[in-house]
PDB file of C-alpha atoms in Angstrom:
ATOM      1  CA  UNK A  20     -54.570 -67.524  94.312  1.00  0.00           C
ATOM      2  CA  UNK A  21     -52.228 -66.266  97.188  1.00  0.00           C
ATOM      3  CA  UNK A  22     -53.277 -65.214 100.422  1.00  0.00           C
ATOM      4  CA  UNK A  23     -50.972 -63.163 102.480  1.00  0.00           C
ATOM      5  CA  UNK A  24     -52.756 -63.401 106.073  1.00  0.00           C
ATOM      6  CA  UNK A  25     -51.090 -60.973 108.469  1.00  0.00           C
ATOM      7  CA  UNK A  26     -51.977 -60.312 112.068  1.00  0.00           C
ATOM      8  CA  UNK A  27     -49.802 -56.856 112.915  1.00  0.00           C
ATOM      9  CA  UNK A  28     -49.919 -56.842 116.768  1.00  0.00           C
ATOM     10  CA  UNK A  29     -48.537 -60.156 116.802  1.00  0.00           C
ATOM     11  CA  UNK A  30     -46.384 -59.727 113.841  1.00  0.00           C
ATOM     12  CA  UNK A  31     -47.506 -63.313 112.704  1.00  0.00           C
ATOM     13  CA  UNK A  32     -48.087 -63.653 109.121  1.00  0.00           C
ATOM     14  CA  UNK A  33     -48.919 -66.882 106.622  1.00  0.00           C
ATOM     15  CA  UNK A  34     -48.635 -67.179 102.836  1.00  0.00           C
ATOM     16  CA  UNK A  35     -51.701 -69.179 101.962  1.00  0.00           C
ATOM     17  CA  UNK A  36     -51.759 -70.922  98.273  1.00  0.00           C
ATOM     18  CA  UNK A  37     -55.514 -71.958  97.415  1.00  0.00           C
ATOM     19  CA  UNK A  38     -56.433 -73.918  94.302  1.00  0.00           C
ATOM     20  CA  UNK A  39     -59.228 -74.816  94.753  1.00  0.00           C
ATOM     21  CA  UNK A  40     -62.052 -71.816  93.250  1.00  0.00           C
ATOM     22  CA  UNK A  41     -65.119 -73.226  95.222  1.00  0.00           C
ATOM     23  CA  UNK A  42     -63.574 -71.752  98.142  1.00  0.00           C
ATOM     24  CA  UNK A  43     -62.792 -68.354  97.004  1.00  0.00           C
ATOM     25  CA  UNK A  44     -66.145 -67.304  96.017  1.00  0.00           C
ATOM     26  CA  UNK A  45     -66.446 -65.628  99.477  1.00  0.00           C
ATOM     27  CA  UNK A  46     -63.746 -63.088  98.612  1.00  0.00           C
ATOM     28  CA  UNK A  47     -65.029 -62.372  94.766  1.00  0.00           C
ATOM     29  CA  UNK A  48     -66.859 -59.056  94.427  1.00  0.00           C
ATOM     30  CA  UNK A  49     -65.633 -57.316  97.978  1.00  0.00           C
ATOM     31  CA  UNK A  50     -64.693 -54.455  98.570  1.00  0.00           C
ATOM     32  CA  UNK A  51     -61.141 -53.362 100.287  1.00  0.00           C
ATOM     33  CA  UNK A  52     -61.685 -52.815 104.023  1.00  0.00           C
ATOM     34  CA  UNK A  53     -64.378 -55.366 103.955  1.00  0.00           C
ATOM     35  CA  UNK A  54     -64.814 -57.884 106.700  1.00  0.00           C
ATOM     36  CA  UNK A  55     -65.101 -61.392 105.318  1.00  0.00           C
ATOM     37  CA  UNK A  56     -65.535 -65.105 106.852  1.00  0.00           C
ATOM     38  CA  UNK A  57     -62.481 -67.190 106.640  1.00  0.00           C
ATOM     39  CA  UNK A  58     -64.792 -70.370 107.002  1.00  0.00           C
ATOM     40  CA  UNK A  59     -64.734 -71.234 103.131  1.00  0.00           C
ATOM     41  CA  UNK A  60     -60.724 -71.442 103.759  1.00  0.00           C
ATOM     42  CA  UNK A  61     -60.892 -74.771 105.849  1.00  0.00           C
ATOM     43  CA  UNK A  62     -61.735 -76.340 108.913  1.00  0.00           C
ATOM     44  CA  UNK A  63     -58.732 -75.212 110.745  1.00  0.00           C
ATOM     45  CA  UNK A  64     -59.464 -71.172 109.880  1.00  0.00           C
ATOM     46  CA  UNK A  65     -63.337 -71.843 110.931  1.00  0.00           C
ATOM     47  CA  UNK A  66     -64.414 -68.958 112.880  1.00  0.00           C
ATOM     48  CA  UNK A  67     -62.505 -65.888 111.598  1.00  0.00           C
ATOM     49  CA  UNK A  68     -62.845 -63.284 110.410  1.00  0.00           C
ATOM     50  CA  UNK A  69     -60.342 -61.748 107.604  1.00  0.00           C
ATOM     51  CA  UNK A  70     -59.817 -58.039 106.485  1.00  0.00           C
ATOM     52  CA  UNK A  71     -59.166 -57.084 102.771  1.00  0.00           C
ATOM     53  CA  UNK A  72     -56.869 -54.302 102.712  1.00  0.00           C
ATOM     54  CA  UNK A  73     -54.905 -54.422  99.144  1.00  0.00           C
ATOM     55  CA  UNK A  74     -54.270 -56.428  96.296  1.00  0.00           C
ATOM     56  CA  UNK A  75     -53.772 -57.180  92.456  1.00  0.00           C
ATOM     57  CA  UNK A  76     -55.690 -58.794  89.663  1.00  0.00           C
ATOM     58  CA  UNK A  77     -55.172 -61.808  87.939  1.00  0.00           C
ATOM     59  CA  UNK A  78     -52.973 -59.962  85.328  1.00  0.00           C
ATOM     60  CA  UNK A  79     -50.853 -57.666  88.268  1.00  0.00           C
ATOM     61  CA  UNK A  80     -52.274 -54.747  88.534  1.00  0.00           C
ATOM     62  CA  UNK A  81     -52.438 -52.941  91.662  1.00  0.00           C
ATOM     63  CA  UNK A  82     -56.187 -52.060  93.890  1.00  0.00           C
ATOM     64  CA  UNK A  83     -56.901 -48.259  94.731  1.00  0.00           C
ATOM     65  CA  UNK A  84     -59.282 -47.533  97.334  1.00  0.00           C
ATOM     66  CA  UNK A  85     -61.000 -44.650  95.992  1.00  0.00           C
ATOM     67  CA  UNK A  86     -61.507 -45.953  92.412  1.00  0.00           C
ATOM     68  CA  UNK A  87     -65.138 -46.868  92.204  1.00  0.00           C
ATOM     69  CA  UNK A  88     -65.735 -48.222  88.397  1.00  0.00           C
ATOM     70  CA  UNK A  89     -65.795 -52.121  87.419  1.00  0.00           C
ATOM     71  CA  UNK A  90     -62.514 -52.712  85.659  1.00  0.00           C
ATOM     72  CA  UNK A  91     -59.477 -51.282  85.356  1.00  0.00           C
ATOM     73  CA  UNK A  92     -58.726 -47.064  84.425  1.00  0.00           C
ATOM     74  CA  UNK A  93     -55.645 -45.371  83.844  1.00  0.00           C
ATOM     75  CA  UNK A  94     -54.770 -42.402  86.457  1.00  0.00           C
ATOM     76  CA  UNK A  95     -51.971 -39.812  86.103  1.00  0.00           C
ATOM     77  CA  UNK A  96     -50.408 -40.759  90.080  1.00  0.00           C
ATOM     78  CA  UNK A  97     -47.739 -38.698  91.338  1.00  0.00           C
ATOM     79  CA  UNK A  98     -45.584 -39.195  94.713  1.00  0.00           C
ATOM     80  CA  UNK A  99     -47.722 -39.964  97.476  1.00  0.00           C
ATOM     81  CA  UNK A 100     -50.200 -42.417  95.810  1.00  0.00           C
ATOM     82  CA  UNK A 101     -50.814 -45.525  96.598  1.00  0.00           C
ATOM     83  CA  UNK A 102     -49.658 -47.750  93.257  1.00  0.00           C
ATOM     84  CA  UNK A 103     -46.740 -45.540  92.549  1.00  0.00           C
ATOM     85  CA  UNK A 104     -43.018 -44.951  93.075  1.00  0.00           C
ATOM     86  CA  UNK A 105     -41.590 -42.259  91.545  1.00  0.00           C
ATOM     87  CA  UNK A 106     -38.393 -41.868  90.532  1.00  0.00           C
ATOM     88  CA  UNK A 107     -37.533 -38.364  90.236  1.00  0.00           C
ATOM     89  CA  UNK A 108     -38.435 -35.088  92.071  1.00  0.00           C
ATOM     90  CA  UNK A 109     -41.979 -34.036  90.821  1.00  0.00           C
ATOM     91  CA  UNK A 110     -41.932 -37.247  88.259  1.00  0.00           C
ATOM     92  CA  UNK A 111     -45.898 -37.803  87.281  1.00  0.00           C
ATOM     93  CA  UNK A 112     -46.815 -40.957  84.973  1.00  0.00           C
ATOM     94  CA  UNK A 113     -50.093 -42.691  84.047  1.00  0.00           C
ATOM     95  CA  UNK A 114     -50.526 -46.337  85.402  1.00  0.00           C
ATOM     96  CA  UNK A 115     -53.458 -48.841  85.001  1.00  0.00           C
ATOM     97  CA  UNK A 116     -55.072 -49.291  88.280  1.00  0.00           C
ATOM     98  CA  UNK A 117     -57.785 -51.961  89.331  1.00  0.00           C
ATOM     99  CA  UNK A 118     -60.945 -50.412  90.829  1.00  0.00           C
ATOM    100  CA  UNK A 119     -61.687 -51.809  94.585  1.00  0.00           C
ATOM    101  CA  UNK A 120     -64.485 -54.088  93.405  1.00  0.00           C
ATOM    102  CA  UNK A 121     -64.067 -57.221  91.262  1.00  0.00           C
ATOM    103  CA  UNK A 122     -61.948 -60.610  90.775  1.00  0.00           C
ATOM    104  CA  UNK A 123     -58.857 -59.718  92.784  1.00  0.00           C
ATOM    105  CA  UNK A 124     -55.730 -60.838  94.341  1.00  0.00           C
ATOM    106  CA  UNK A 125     -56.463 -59.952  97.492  1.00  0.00           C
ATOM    107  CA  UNK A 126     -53.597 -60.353 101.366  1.00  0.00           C
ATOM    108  CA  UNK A 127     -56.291 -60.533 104.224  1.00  0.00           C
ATOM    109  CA  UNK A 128     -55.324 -58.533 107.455  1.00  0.00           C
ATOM    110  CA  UNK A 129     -56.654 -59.288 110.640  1.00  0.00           C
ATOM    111  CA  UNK A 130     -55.763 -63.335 112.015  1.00  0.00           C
ATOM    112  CA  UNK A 131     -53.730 -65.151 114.445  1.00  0.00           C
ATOM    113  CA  UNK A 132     -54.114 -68.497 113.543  1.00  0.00           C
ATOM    114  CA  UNK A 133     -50.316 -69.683 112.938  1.00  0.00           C
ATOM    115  CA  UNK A 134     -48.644 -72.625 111.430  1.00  0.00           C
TER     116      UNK A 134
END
C-alpha cells in the first residue's frame, strides 16, 4: 500500500510504500476525515497523528465522502463532483465509486516529519 503523507503549510510531502499488513490495520475500516495514530508506521513516525482525506481501493476506484454503504455503488456524477472530469459542457456519466468506509488506499494529510 502507498501512503502519500502531505503536510500543506510546509509544503513537505513523502511517498510512503508499506508491505508489511500488520501495520496497516490501524487505517482499515476509517472513515475519511478521521484522525488516526501514525505509531503502527514505525519508530521514526511515533507520535503523530495522520489525517485521511481521499483515496482508492485495492482495484482503483476512487472514495466519496458522502457515500455511506459498505462497498462500492455506481452514481450518475456530473461537473463539480469529486471522482469526475467531464469532458464536455453538461457531459453526465455513471462511475463506480468506493463508499468512505472499508479496505482503502488511503494519502494521510496532516505531518511534518521529512526525509
Amino acid at each position: 500500500m502507498k501512503l502519500n503523507i502531505s503536510f500543506p503549510a510546509t509544503g513537505c510531502q513523502k511517498l510512503i510504500e508499506v508491505d508489511d499488513e500488520r501495520k496497516l490495520r490501524a487505517f482499515y475500516e476509517k472513515r475519511t476525515v478521521t484522525e488516526v495514530a501514525a505509531d503502527a508506521l514505525g519508530e521514526e513516525r511515533k507520535g503523530y497523528v495522520v489525517r485521511i482525506s481521499v483515496g482508492n481501493d485495492k482495484q482503483g476506484f476512487p472514495m466519496k465522502q458522502r457515500v455511506l454503504t459498505h462497498g462500492r455503488v455506481r452514481l450518475l456524477l456530473s461537473k463539480g463532483h469529486s471522482c469526475y472530469r467531464p469532458r464536455r459542457t453538461g457531459e453526465r456519466e455513471n462511475q463506480f465509486v468506493r463508499s468512505q468506509l472499508g479496505y482503502c488506499k488511503k494519502r494521510r494529510e496532516g505531518c511534518s516529519w521529512a526525509n
